[in-house]
mmCIF file of C-alpha atoms in Angstrom:
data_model
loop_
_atom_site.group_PDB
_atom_site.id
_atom_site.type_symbol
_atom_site.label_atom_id
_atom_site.label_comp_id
_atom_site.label_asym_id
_atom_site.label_seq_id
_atom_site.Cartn_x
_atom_site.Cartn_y
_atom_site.Cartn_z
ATOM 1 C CA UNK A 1 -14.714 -3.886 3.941
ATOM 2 C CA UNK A 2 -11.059 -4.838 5.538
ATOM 3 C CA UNK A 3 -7.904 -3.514 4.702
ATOM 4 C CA UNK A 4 -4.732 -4.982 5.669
ATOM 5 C CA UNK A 5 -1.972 -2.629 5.760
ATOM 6 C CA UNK A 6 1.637 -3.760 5.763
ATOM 7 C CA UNK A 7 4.725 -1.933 8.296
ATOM 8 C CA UNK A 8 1.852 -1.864 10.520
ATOM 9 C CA UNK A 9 4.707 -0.661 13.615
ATOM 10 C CA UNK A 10 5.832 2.226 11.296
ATOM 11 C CA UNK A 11 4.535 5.674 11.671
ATOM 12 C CA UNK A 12 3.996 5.838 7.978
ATOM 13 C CA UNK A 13 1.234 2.654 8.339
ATOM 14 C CA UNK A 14 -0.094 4.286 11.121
ATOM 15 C CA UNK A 15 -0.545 7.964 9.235
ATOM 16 C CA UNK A 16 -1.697 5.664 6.127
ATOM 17 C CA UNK A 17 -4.550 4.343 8.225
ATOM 18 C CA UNK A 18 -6.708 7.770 8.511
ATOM 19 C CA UNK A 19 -7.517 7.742 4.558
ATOM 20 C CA UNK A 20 -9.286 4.430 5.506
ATOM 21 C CA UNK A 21 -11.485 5.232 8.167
ATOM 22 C CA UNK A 22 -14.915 3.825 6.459
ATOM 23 C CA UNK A 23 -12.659 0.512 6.558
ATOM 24 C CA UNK A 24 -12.024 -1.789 9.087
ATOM 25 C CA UNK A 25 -8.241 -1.524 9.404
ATOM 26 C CA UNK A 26 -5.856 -4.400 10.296
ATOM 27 C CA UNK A 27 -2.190 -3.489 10.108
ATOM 28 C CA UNK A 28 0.671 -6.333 10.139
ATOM 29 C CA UNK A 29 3.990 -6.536 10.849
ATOM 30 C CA UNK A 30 7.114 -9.136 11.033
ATOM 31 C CA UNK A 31 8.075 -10.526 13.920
ATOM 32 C CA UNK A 32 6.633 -9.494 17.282
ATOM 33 C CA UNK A 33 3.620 -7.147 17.401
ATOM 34 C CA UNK A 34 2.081 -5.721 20.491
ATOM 35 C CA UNK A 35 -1.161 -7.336 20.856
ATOM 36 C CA UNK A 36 -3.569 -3.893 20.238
ATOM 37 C CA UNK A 37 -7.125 -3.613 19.176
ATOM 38 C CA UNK A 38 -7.938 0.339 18.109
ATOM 39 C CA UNK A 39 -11.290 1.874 17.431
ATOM 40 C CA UNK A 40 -9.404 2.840 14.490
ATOM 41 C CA UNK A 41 -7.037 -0.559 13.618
ATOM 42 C CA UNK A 42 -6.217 -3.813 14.773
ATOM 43 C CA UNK A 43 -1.909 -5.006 14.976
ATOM 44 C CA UNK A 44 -1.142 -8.607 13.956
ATOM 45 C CA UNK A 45 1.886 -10.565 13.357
ATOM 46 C CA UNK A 46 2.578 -11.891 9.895
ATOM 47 C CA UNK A 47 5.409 -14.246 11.423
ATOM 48 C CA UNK A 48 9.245 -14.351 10.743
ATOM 49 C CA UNK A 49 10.227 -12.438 7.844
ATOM 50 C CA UNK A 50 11.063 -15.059 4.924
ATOM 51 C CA UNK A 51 11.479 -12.846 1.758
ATOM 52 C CA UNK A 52 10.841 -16.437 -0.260
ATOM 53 C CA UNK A 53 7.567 -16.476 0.540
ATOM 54 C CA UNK A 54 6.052 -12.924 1.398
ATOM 55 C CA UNK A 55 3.177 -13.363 -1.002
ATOM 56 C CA UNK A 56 2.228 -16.563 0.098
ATOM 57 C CA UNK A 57 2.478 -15.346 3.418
ATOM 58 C CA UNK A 58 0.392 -12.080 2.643
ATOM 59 C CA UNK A 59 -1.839 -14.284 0.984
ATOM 60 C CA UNK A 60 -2.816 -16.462 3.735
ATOM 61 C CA UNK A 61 -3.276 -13.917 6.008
ATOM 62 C CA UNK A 62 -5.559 -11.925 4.199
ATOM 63 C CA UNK A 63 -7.716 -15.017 4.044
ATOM 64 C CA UNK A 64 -7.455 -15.347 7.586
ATOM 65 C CA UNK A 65 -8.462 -12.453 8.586
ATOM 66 C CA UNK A 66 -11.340 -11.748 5.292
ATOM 67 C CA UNK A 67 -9.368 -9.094 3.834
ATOM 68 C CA UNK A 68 -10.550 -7.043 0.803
ATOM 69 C CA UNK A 69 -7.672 -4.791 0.314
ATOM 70 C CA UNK A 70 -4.329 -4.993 0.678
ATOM 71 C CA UNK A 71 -1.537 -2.148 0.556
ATOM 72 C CA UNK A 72 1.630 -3.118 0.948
ATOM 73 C CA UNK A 73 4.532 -0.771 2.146
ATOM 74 C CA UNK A 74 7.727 -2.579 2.782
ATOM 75 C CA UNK A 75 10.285 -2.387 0.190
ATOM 76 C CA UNK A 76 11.103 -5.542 -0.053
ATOM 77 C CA UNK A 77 7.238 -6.733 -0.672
ATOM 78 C CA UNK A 78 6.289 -4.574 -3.394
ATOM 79 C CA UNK A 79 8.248 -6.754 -6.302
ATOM 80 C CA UNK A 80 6.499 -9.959 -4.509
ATOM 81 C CA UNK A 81 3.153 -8.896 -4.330
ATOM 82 C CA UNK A 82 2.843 -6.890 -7.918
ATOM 83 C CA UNK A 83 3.838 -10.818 -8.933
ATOM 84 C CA UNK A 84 1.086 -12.669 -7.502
ATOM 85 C CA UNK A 85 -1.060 -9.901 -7.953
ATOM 86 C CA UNK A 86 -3.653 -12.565 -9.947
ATOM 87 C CA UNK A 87 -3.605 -14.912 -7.539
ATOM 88 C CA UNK A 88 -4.467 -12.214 -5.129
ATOM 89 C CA UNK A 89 -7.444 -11.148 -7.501
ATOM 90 C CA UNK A 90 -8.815 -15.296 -8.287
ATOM 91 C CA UNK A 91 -9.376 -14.604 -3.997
ATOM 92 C CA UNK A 92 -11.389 -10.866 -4.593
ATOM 93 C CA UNK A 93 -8.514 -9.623 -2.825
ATOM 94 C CA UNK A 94 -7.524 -5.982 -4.240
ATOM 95 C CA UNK A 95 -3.892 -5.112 -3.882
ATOM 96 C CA UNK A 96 -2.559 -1.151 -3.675
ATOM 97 C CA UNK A 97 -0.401 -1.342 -5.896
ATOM 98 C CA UNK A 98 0.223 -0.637 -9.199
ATOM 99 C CA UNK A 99 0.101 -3.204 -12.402
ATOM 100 C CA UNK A 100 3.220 -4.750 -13.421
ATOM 101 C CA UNK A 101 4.733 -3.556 -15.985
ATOM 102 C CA UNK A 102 4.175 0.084 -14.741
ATOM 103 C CA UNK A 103 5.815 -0.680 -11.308
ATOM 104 C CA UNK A 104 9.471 0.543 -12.545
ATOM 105 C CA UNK A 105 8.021 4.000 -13.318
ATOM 106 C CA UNK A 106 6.608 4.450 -9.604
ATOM 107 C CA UNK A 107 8.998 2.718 -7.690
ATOM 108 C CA UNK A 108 12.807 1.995 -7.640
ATOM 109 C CA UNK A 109 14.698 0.563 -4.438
ATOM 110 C CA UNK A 110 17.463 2.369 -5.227
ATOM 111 C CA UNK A 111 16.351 6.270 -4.796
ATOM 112 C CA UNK A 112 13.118 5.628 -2.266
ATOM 113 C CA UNK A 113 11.355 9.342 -2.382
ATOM 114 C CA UNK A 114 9.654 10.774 0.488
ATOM 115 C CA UNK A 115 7.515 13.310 0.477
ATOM 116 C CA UNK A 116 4.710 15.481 3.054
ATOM 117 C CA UNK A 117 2.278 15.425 0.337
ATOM 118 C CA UNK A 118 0.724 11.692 -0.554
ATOM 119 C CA UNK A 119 -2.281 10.406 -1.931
ATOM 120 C CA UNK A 120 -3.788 7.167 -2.864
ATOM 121 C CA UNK A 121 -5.448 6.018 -5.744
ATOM 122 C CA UNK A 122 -7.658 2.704 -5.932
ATOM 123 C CA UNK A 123 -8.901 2.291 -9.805
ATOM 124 C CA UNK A 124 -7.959 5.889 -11.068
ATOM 125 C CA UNK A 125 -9.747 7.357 -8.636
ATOM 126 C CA UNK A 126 -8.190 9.694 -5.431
ATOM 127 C CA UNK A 127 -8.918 8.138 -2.460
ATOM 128 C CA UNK A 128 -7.878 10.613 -0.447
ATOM 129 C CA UNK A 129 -4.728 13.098 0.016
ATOM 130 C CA UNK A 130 -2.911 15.066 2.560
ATOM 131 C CA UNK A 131 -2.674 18.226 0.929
ATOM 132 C CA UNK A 132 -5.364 19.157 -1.440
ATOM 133 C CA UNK A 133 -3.326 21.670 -3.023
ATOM 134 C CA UNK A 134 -0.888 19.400 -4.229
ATOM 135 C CA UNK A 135 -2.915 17.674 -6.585
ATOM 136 C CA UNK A 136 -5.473 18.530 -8.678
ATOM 137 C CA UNK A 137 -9.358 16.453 -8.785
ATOM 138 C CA UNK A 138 -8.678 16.148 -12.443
ATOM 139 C CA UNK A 139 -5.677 14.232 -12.332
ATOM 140 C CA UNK A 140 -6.761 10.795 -14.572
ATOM 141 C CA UNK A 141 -4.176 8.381 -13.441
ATOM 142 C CA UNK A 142 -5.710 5.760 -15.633
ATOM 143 C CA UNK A 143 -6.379 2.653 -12.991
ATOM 144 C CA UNK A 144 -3.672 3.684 -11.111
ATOM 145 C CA UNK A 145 -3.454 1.745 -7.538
ATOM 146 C CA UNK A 146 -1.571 2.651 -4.139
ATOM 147 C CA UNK A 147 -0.413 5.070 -1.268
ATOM 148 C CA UNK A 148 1.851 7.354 -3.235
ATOM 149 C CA UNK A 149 4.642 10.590 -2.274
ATOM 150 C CA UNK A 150 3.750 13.465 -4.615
ATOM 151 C CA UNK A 151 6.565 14.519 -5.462
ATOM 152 C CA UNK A 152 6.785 18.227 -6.603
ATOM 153 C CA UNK A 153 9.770 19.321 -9.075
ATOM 154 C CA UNK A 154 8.860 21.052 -12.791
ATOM 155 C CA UNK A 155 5.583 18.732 -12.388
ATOM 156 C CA UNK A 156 3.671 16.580 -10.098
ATOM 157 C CA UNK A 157 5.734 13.055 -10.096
ATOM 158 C CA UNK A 158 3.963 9.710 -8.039
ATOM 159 C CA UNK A 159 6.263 7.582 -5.860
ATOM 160 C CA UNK A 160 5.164 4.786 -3.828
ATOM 161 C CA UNK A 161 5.005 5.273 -0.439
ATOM 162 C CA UNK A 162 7.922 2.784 1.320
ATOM 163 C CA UNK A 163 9.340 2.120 4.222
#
């Protein structure tokens, strides 16, 4: 299976990328991207940034390049891609993220969260996280979908992971 990561120049793509190691990992970027093949991850180019079109965009190159996955980090993306997330889906292309209508609750471009402890979810399940400790096994997060902070105040609070 392919993933194709988004802020594929950021360190936060690149730290991101370890949790999918039994994937084949393509990270992306706007603009100009070294040309660099990994044992870990490839780098592409998805073109000139053109916030109009960033699903479309996404889209097509995730065809291109027969991806199964998709987890998108900009900011500006997120809104985009939770949009089209059925057209993603009519393509059997999973997106990170998660649904809709629960997107307010996890993210707000306002007050972006960071955090040392993350985690990501695909379907409910844990995919993997950085600190074991800071999340329990049990946690049933429903279908819940993405690369989120855990962020720690009276309880355990999911943000997703932007840059």
């Amino acid at each position: 299976m392919k993933i194709l990561i988004t802020g594929g120049k950021s360190a936060t793509a690149l730290k991101l990328v370890k949790a999918f190691d039994a994937y084949q990992a393509v990270l992306a970027d706007y603009g100009e991207v070294p040309s660099f093949i990994s044992k870990a991850y490839s780098l592409i180019s998805l073109g000139a940034k053109n916030e109009d079109t960033l699903a479309h965009t996404l889209l097509n190159k995730c065809l291109d390049e027969g991806i199964d996955l998709l987890l998108p980090i900009h900011h500006f993306e997120i809104e985009a891609v939770a949009k089209a997330k059925t057209l993603f889906n009519e393509f059997n292309i999973q997106i990170l993220l998660p649904n809709r209508e629960e997107l307010d609750h996890y993210f707000n471009i306002e007050n972006i969260c960071k955090s040392d402890d993350w985690a990501i979810f695909k379907d409910g399940e844990i995919v993997f996280t950085s600190n074991n400790d800071a999340i329990s096994n049990d946690t049933n997060q429903k279908n819940l979908n993405g690369a989120f902070y855990l962020i720690k105040d009276d309880k355990t609070k999911f943000k997703l992971v932007t840059i």
